[in-house]
PDB file of C-alpha atoms in Angstrom:
ATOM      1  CA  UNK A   1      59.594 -62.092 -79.935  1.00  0.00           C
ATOM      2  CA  UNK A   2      59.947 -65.009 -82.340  1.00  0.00           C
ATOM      3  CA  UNK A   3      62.944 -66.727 -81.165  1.00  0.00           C
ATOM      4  CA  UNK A   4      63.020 -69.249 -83.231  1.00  0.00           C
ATOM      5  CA  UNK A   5      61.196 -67.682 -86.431  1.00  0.00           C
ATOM      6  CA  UNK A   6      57.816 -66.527 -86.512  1.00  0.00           C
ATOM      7  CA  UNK A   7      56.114 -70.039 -87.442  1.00  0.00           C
ATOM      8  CA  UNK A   8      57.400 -71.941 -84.229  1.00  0.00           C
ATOM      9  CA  UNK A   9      57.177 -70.503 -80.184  1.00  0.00           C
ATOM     10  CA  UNK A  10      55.606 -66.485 -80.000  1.00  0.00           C
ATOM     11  CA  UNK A  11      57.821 -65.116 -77.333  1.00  0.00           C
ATOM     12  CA  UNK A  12      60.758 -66.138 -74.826  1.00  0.00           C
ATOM     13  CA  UNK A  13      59.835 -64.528 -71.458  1.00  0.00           C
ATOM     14  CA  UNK A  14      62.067 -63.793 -68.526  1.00  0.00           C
ATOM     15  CA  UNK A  15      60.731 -62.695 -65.300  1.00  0.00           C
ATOM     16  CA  UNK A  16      63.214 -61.501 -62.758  1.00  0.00           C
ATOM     17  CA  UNK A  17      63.115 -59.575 -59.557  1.00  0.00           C
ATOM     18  CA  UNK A  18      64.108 -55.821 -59.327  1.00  0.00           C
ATOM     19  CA  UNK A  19      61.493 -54.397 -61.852  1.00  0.00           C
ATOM     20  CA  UNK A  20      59.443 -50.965 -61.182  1.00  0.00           C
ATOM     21  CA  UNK A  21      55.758 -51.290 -60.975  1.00  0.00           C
ATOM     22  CA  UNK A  22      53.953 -50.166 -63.561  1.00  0.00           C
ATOM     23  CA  UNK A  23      51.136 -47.571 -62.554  1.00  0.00           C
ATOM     24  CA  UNK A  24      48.842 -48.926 -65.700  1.00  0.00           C
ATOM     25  CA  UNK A  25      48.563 -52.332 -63.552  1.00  0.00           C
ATOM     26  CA  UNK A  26      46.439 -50.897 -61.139  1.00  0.00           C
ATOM     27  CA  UNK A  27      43.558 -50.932 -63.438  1.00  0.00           C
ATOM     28  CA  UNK A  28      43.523 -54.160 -64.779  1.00  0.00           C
ATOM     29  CA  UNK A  29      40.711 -55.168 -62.644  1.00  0.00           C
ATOM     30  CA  UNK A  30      38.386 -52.537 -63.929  1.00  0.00           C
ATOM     31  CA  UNK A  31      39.540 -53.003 -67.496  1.00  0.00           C
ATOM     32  CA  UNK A  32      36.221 -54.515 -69.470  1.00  0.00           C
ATOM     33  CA  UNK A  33      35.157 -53.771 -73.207  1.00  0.00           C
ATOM     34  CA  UNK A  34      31.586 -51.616 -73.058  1.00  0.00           C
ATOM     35  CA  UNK A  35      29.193 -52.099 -75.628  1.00  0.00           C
ATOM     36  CA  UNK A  36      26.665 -49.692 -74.258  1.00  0.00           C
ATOM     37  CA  UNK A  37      25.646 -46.309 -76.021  1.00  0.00           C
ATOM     38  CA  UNK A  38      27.792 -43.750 -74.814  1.00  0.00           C
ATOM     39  CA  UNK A  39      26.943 -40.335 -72.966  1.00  0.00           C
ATOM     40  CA  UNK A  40      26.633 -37.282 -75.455  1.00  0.00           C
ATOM     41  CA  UNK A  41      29.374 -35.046 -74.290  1.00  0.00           C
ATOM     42  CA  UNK A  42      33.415 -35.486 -75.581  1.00  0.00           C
ATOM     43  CA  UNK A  43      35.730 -37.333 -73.521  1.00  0.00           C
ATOM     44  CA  UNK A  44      38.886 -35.114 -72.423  1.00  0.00           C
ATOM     45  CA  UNK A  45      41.612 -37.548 -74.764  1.00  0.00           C
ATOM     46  CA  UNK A  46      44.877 -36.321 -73.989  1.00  0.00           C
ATOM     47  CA  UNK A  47      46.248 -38.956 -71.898  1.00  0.00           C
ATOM     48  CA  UNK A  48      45.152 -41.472 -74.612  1.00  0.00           C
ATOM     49  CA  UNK A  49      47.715 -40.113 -77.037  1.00  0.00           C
ATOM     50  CA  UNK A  50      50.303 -41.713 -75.008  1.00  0.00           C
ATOM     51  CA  UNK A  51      49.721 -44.886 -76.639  1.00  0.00           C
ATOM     52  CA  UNK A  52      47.001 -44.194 -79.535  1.00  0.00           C
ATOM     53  CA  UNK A  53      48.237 -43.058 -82.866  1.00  0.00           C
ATOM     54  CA  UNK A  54      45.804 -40.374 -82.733  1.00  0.00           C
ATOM     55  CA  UNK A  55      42.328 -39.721 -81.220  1.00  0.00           C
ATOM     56  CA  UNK A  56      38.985 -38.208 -83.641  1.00  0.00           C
ATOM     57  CA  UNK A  57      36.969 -36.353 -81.721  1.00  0.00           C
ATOM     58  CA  UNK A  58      36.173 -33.687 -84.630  1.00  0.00           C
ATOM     59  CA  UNK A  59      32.375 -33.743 -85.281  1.00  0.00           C
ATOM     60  CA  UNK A  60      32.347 -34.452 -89.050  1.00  0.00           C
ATOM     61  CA  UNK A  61      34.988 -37.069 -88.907  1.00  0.00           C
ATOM     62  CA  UNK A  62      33.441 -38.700 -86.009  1.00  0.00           C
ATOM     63  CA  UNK A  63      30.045 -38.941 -88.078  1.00  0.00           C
ATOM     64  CA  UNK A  64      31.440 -40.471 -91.015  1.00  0.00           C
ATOM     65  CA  UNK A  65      33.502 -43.107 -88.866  1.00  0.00           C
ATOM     66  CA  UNK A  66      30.169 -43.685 -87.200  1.00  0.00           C
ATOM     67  CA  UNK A  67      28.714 -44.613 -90.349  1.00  0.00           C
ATOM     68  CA  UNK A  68      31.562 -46.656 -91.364  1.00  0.00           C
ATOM     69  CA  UNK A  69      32.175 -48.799 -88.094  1.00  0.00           C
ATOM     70  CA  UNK A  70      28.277 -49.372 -88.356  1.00  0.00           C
ATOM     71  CA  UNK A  71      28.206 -50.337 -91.852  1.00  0.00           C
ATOM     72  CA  UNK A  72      31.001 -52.537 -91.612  1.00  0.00           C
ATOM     73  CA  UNK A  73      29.417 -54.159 -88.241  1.00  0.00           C
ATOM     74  CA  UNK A  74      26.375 -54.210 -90.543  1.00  0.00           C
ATOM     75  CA  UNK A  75      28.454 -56.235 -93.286  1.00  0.00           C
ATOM     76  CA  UNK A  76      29.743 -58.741 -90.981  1.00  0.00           C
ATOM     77  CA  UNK A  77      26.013 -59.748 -89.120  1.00  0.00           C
ATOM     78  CA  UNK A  78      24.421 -60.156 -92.427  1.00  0.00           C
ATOM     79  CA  UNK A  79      27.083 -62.028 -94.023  1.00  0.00           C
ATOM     80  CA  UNK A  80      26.507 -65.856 -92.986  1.00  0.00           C
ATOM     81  CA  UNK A  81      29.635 -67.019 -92.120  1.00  0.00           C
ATOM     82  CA  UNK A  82      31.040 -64.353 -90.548  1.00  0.00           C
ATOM     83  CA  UNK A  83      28.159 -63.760 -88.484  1.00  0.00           C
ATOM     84  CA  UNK A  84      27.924 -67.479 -87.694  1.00  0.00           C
ATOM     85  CA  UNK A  85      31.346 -67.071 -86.213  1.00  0.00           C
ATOM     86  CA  UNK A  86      29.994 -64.914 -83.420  1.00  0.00           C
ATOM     87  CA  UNK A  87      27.010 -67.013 -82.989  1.00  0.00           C
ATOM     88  CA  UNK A  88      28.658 -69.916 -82.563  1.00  0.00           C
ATOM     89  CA  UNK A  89      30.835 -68.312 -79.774  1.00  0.00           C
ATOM     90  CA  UNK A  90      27.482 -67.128 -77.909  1.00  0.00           C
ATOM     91  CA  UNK A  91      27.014 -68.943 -74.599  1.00  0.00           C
ATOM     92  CA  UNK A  92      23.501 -68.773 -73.359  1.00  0.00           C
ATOM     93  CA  UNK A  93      22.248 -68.847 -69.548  1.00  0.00           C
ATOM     94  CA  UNK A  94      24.614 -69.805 -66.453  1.00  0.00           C
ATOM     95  CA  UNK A  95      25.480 -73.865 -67.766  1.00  0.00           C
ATOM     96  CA  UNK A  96      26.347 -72.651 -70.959  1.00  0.00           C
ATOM     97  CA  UNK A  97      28.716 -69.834 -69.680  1.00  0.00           C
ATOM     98  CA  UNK A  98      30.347 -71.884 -66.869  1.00  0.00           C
ATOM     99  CA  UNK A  99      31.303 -74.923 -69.062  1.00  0.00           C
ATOM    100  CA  UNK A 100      32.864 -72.619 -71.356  1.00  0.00           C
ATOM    101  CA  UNK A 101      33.572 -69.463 -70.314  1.00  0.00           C
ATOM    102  CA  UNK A 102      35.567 -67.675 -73.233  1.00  0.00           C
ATOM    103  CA  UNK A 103      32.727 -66.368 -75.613  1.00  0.00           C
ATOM    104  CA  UNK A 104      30.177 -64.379 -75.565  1.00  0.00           C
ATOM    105  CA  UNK A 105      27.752 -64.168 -72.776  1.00  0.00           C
ATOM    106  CA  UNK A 106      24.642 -63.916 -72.428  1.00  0.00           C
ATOM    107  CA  UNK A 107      23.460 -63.969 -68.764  1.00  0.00           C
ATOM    108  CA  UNK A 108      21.300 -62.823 -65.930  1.00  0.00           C
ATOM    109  CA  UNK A 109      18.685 -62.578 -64.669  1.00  0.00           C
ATOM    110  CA  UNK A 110      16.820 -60.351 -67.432  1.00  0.00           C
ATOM    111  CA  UNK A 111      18.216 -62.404 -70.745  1.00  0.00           C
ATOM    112  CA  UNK A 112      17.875 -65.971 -69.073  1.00  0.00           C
ATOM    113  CA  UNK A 113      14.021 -65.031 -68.543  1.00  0.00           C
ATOM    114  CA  UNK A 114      14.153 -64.300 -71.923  1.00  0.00           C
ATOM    115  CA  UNK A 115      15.064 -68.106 -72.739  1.00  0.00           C
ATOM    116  CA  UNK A 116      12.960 -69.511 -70.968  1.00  0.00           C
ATOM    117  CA  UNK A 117      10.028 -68.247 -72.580  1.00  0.00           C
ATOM    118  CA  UNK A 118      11.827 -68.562 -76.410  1.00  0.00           C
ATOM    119  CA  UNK A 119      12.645 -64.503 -77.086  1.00  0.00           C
ATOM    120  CA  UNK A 120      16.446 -65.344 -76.809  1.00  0.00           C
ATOM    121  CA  UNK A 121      17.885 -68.436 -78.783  1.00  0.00           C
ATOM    122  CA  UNK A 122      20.777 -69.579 -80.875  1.00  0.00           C
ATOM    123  CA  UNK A 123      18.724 -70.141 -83.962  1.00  0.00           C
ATOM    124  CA  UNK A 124      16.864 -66.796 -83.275  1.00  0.00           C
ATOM    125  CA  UNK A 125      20.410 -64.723 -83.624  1.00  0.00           C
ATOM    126  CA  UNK A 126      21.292 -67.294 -86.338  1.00  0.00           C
ATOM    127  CA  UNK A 127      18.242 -66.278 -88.487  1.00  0.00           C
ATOM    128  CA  UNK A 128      18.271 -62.934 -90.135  1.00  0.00           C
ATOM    129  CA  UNK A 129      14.777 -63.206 -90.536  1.00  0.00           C
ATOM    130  CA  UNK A 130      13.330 -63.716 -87.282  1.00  0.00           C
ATOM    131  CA  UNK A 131      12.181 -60.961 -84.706  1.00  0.00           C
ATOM    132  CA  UNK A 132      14.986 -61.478 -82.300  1.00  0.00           C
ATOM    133  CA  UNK A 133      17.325 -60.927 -84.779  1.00  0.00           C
ATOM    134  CA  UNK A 134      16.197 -57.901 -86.260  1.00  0.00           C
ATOM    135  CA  UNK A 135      15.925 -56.738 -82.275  1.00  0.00           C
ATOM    136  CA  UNK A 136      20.042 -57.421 -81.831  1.00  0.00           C
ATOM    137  CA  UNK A 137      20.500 -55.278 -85.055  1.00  0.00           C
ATOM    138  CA  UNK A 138      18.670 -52.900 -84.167  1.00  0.00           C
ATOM    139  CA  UNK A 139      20.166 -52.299 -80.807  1.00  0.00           C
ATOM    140  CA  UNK A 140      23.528 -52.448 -81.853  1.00  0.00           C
ATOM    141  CA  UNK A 141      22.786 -49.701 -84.361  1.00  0.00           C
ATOM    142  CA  UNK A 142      21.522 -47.395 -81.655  1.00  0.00           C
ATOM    143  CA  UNK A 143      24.477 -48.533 -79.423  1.00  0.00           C
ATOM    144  CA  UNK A 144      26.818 -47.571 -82.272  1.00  0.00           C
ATOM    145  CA  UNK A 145      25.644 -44.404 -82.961  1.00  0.00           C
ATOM    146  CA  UNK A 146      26.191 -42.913 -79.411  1.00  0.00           C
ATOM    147  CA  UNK A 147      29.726 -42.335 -79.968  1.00  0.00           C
ATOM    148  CA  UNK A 148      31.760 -39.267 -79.315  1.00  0.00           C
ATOM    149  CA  UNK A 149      35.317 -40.357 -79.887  1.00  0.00           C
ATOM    150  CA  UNK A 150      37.448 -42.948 -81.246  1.00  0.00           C
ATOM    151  CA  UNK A 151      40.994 -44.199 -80.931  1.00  0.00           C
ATOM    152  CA  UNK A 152      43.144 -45.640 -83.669  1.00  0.00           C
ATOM    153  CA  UNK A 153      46.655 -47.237 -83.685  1.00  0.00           C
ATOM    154  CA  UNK A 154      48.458 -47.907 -86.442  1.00  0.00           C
ATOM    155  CA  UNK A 155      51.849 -48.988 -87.966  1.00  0.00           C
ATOM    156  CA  UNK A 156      54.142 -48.469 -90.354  1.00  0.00           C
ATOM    157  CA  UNK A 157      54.237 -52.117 -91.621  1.00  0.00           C
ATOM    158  CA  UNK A 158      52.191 -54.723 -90.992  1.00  0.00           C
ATOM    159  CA  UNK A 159      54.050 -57.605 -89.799  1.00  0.00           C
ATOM    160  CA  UNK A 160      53.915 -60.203 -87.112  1.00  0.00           C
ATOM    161  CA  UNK A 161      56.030 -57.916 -84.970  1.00  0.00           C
ATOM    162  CA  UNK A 162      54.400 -55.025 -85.830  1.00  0.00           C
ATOM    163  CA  UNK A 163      50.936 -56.556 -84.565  1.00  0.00           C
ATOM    164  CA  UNK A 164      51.347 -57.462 -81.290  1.00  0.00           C
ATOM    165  CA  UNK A 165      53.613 -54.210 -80.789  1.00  0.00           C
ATOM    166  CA  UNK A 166      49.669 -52.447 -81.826  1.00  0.00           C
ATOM    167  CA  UNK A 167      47.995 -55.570 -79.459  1.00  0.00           C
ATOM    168  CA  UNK A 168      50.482 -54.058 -76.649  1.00  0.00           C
ATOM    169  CA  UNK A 169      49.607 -50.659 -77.628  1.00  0.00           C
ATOM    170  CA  UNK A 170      45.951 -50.959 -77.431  1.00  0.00           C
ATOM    171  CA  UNK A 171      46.048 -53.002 -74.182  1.00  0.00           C
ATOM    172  CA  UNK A 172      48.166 -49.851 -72.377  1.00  0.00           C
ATOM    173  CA  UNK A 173      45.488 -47.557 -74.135  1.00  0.00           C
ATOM    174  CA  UNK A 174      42.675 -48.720 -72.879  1.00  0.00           C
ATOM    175  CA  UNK A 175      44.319 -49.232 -69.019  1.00  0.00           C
ATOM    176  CA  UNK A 176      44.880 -45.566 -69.605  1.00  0.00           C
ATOM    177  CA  UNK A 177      41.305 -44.901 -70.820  1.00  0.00           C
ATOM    178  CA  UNK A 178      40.255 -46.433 -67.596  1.00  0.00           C
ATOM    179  CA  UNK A 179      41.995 -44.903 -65.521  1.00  0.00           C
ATOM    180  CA  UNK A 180      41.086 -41.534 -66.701  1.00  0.00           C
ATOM    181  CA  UNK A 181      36.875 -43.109 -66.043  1.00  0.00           C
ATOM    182  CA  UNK A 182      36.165 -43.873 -70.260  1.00  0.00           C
ATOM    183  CA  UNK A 183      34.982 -46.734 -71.865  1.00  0.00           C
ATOM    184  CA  UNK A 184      36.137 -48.283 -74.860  1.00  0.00           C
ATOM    185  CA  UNK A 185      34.818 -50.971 -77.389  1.00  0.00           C
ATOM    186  CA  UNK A 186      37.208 -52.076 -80.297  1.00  0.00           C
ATOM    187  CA  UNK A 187      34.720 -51.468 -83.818  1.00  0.00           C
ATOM    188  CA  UNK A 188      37.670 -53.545 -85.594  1.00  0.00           C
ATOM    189  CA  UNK A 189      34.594 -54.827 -88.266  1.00  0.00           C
ATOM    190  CA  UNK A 190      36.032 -52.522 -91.152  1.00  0.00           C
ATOM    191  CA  UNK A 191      39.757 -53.819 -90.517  1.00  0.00           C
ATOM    192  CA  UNK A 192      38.826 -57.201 -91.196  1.00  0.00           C
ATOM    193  CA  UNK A 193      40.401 -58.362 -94.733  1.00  0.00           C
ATOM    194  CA  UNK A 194      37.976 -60.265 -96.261  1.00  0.00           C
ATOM    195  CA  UNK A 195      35.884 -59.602 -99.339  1.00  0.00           C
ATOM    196  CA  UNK A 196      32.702 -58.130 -98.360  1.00  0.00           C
ATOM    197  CA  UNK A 197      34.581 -55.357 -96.264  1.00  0.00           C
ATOM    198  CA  UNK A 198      37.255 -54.495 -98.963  1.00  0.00           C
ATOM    199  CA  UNK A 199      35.871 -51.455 -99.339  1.00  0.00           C
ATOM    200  CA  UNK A 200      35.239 -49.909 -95.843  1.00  0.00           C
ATOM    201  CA  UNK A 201      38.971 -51.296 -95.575  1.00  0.00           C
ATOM    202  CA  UNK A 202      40.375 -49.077 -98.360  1.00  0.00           C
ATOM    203  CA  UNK A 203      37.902 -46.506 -96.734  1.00  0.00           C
ATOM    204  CA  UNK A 204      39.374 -46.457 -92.983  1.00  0.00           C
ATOM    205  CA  UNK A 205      42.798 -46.658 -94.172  1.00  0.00           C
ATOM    206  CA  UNK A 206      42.713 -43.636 -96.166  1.00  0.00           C
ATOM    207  CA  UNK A 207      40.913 -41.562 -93.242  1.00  0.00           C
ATOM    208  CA  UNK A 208      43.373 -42.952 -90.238  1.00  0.00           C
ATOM    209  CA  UNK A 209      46.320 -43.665 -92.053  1.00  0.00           C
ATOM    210  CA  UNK A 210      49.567 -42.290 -93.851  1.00  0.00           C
ATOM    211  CA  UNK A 211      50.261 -44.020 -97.195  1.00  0.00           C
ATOM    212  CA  UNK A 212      52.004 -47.781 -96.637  1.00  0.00           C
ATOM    213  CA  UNK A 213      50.504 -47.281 -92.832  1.00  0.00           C
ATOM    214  CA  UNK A 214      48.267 -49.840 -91.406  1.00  0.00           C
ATOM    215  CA  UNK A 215      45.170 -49.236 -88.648  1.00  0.00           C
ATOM    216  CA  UNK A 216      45.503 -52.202 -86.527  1.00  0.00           C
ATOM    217  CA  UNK A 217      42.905 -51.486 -83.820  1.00  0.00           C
ATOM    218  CA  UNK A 218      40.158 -48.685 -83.956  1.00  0.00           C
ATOM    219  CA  UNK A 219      38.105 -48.396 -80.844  1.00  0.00           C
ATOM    220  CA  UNK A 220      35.087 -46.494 -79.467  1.00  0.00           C
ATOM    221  CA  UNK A 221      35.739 -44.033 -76.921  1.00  0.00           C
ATOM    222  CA  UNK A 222      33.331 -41.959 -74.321  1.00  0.00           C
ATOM    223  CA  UNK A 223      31.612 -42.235 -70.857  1.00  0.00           C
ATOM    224  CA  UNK A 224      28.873 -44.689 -69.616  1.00  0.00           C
ATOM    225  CA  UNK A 225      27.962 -47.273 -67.253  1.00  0.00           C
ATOM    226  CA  UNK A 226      30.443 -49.454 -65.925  1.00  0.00           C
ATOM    227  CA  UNK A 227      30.295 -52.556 -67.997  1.00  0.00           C
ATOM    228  CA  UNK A 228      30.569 -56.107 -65.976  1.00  0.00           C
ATOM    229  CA  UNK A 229      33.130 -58.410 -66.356  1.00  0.00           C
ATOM    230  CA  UNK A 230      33.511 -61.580 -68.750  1.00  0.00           C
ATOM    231  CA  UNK A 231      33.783 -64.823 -67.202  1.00  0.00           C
ATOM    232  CA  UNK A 232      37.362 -66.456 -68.028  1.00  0.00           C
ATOM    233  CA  UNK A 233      39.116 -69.754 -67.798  1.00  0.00           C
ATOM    234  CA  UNK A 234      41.287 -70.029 -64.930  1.00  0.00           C
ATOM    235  CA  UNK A 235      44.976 -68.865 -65.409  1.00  0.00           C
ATOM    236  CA  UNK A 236      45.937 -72.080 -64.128  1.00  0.00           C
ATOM    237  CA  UNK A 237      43.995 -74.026 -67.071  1.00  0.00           C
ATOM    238  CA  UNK A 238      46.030 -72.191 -69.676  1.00  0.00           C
ATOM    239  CA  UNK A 239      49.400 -73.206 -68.493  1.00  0.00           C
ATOM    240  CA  UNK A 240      51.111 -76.640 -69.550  1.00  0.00           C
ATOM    241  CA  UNK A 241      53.922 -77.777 -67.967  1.00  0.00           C
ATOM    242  CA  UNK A 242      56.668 -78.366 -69.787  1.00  0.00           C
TER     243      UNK A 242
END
């Protein structure tokens, strides 16, 4: 990592033959972020300690983190420019998606109906006081609140290093959580270091973490419906070169 300091080229990669497969690969395909409510009944966690720093599934702790994940989710759709960061990442009906497909969809057959008779727009989920938008809220909140579990990693320090060691971390914990048949949907709202969440920060930190520890990644955990996959660039259109 950071050959050549950390303000110049990431990583120096070497690929060479000989290596043993990894068993985690085998579930990359399967591996999607679900934002659905999740089924009332706990999710057997064990595996997931493996790679999560630990796993709440204690009843009172997993109410008061589902009050703070929603709050701070709350905090950062009713707070302009943060929210306006998500909406201007929305990608609405097939043309939208296809042209550029590395935000947030919002497809089919059921929501592109929707647009075509004016119940699903960008200004609609740009105005906090329009129907549609209190809709979104709304269902997010009930989404949120069907939560039996969550998953945190953290790390001693908080540098560059440390980061994408807890970016590695959470990717291998979530191949694992699909493997063993859970979902998972990072709630990283309350992690977010920017005035309006200050305090939910100081809150989750001193829940999750030892002193001088930071949470890097907290994440929804239980059983639903299979969630579909996001449409990506091509691996081919991300490569230059050199």
């Amino acid at each position: 990592l950071f050959p050549d300091g950390e303000d110049r080229s990431v990583a120096h990669i070497r690929l060479a033959p000989g290596g043993l497969p990894d068993l985690l690969f085998a579930h990359v395909p399967a591996r999607h972020t679900n934002r659905n409510a999740y089924e009332d009944r706990q999710p057997a966690t064990a595996a997931l300690l493996a790679e999560a720093t630990s796993v709440v599934t204690e009843p009172d702790a997993v109410d008061n983190l589902r009050r703070l994940t929603w709050e701070a989710m709350r905090i950062e759709m009713t707070t302009p420019r943060t929210h306006m960061e998500s909406v201007d990442l929305m990608r609405f009906g097939k043309q939208e998606i296809e042209a550029n497909p590395d935000g947030i969809t919002l497809g089919g057959p059921m929501l592109e109906a929707l647009m075509k008779v004016g119940m699903l727009s960008r200004d609609g989920q740009a105005d906090p006081s329009s129907g549609e938008y209190q809709q979104t809220l709304s269902m997010f909140k009930s989404f949120m609140d069907a939560t039996p579990a969550y998953a945190v990693v953290t790390t001693a320090g908080n540098s560059r290093t440390d980061q994408i060691e807890a970016g590695r971390r959470w990717v291998r914990l979530h191949l694992t959580a699909t493997g063993q048949g859970f979902a998972m949907q990072p709630v990283s709202q309350a992690l977010q270091e920017y005035p309006e969440q200050a305090d939910l920060y100081a809150q989750v930190h001193k829940q999750l973490a030892s002193p001088g520890e930071t949470v890097q990644m907290l994440g929804r955990v239980g059983y639903a419906q299979p969630a579909e996959p996001s449409p990506r660039w091509p691996l081919e259109s991300r490569i230059v070169d050199a």
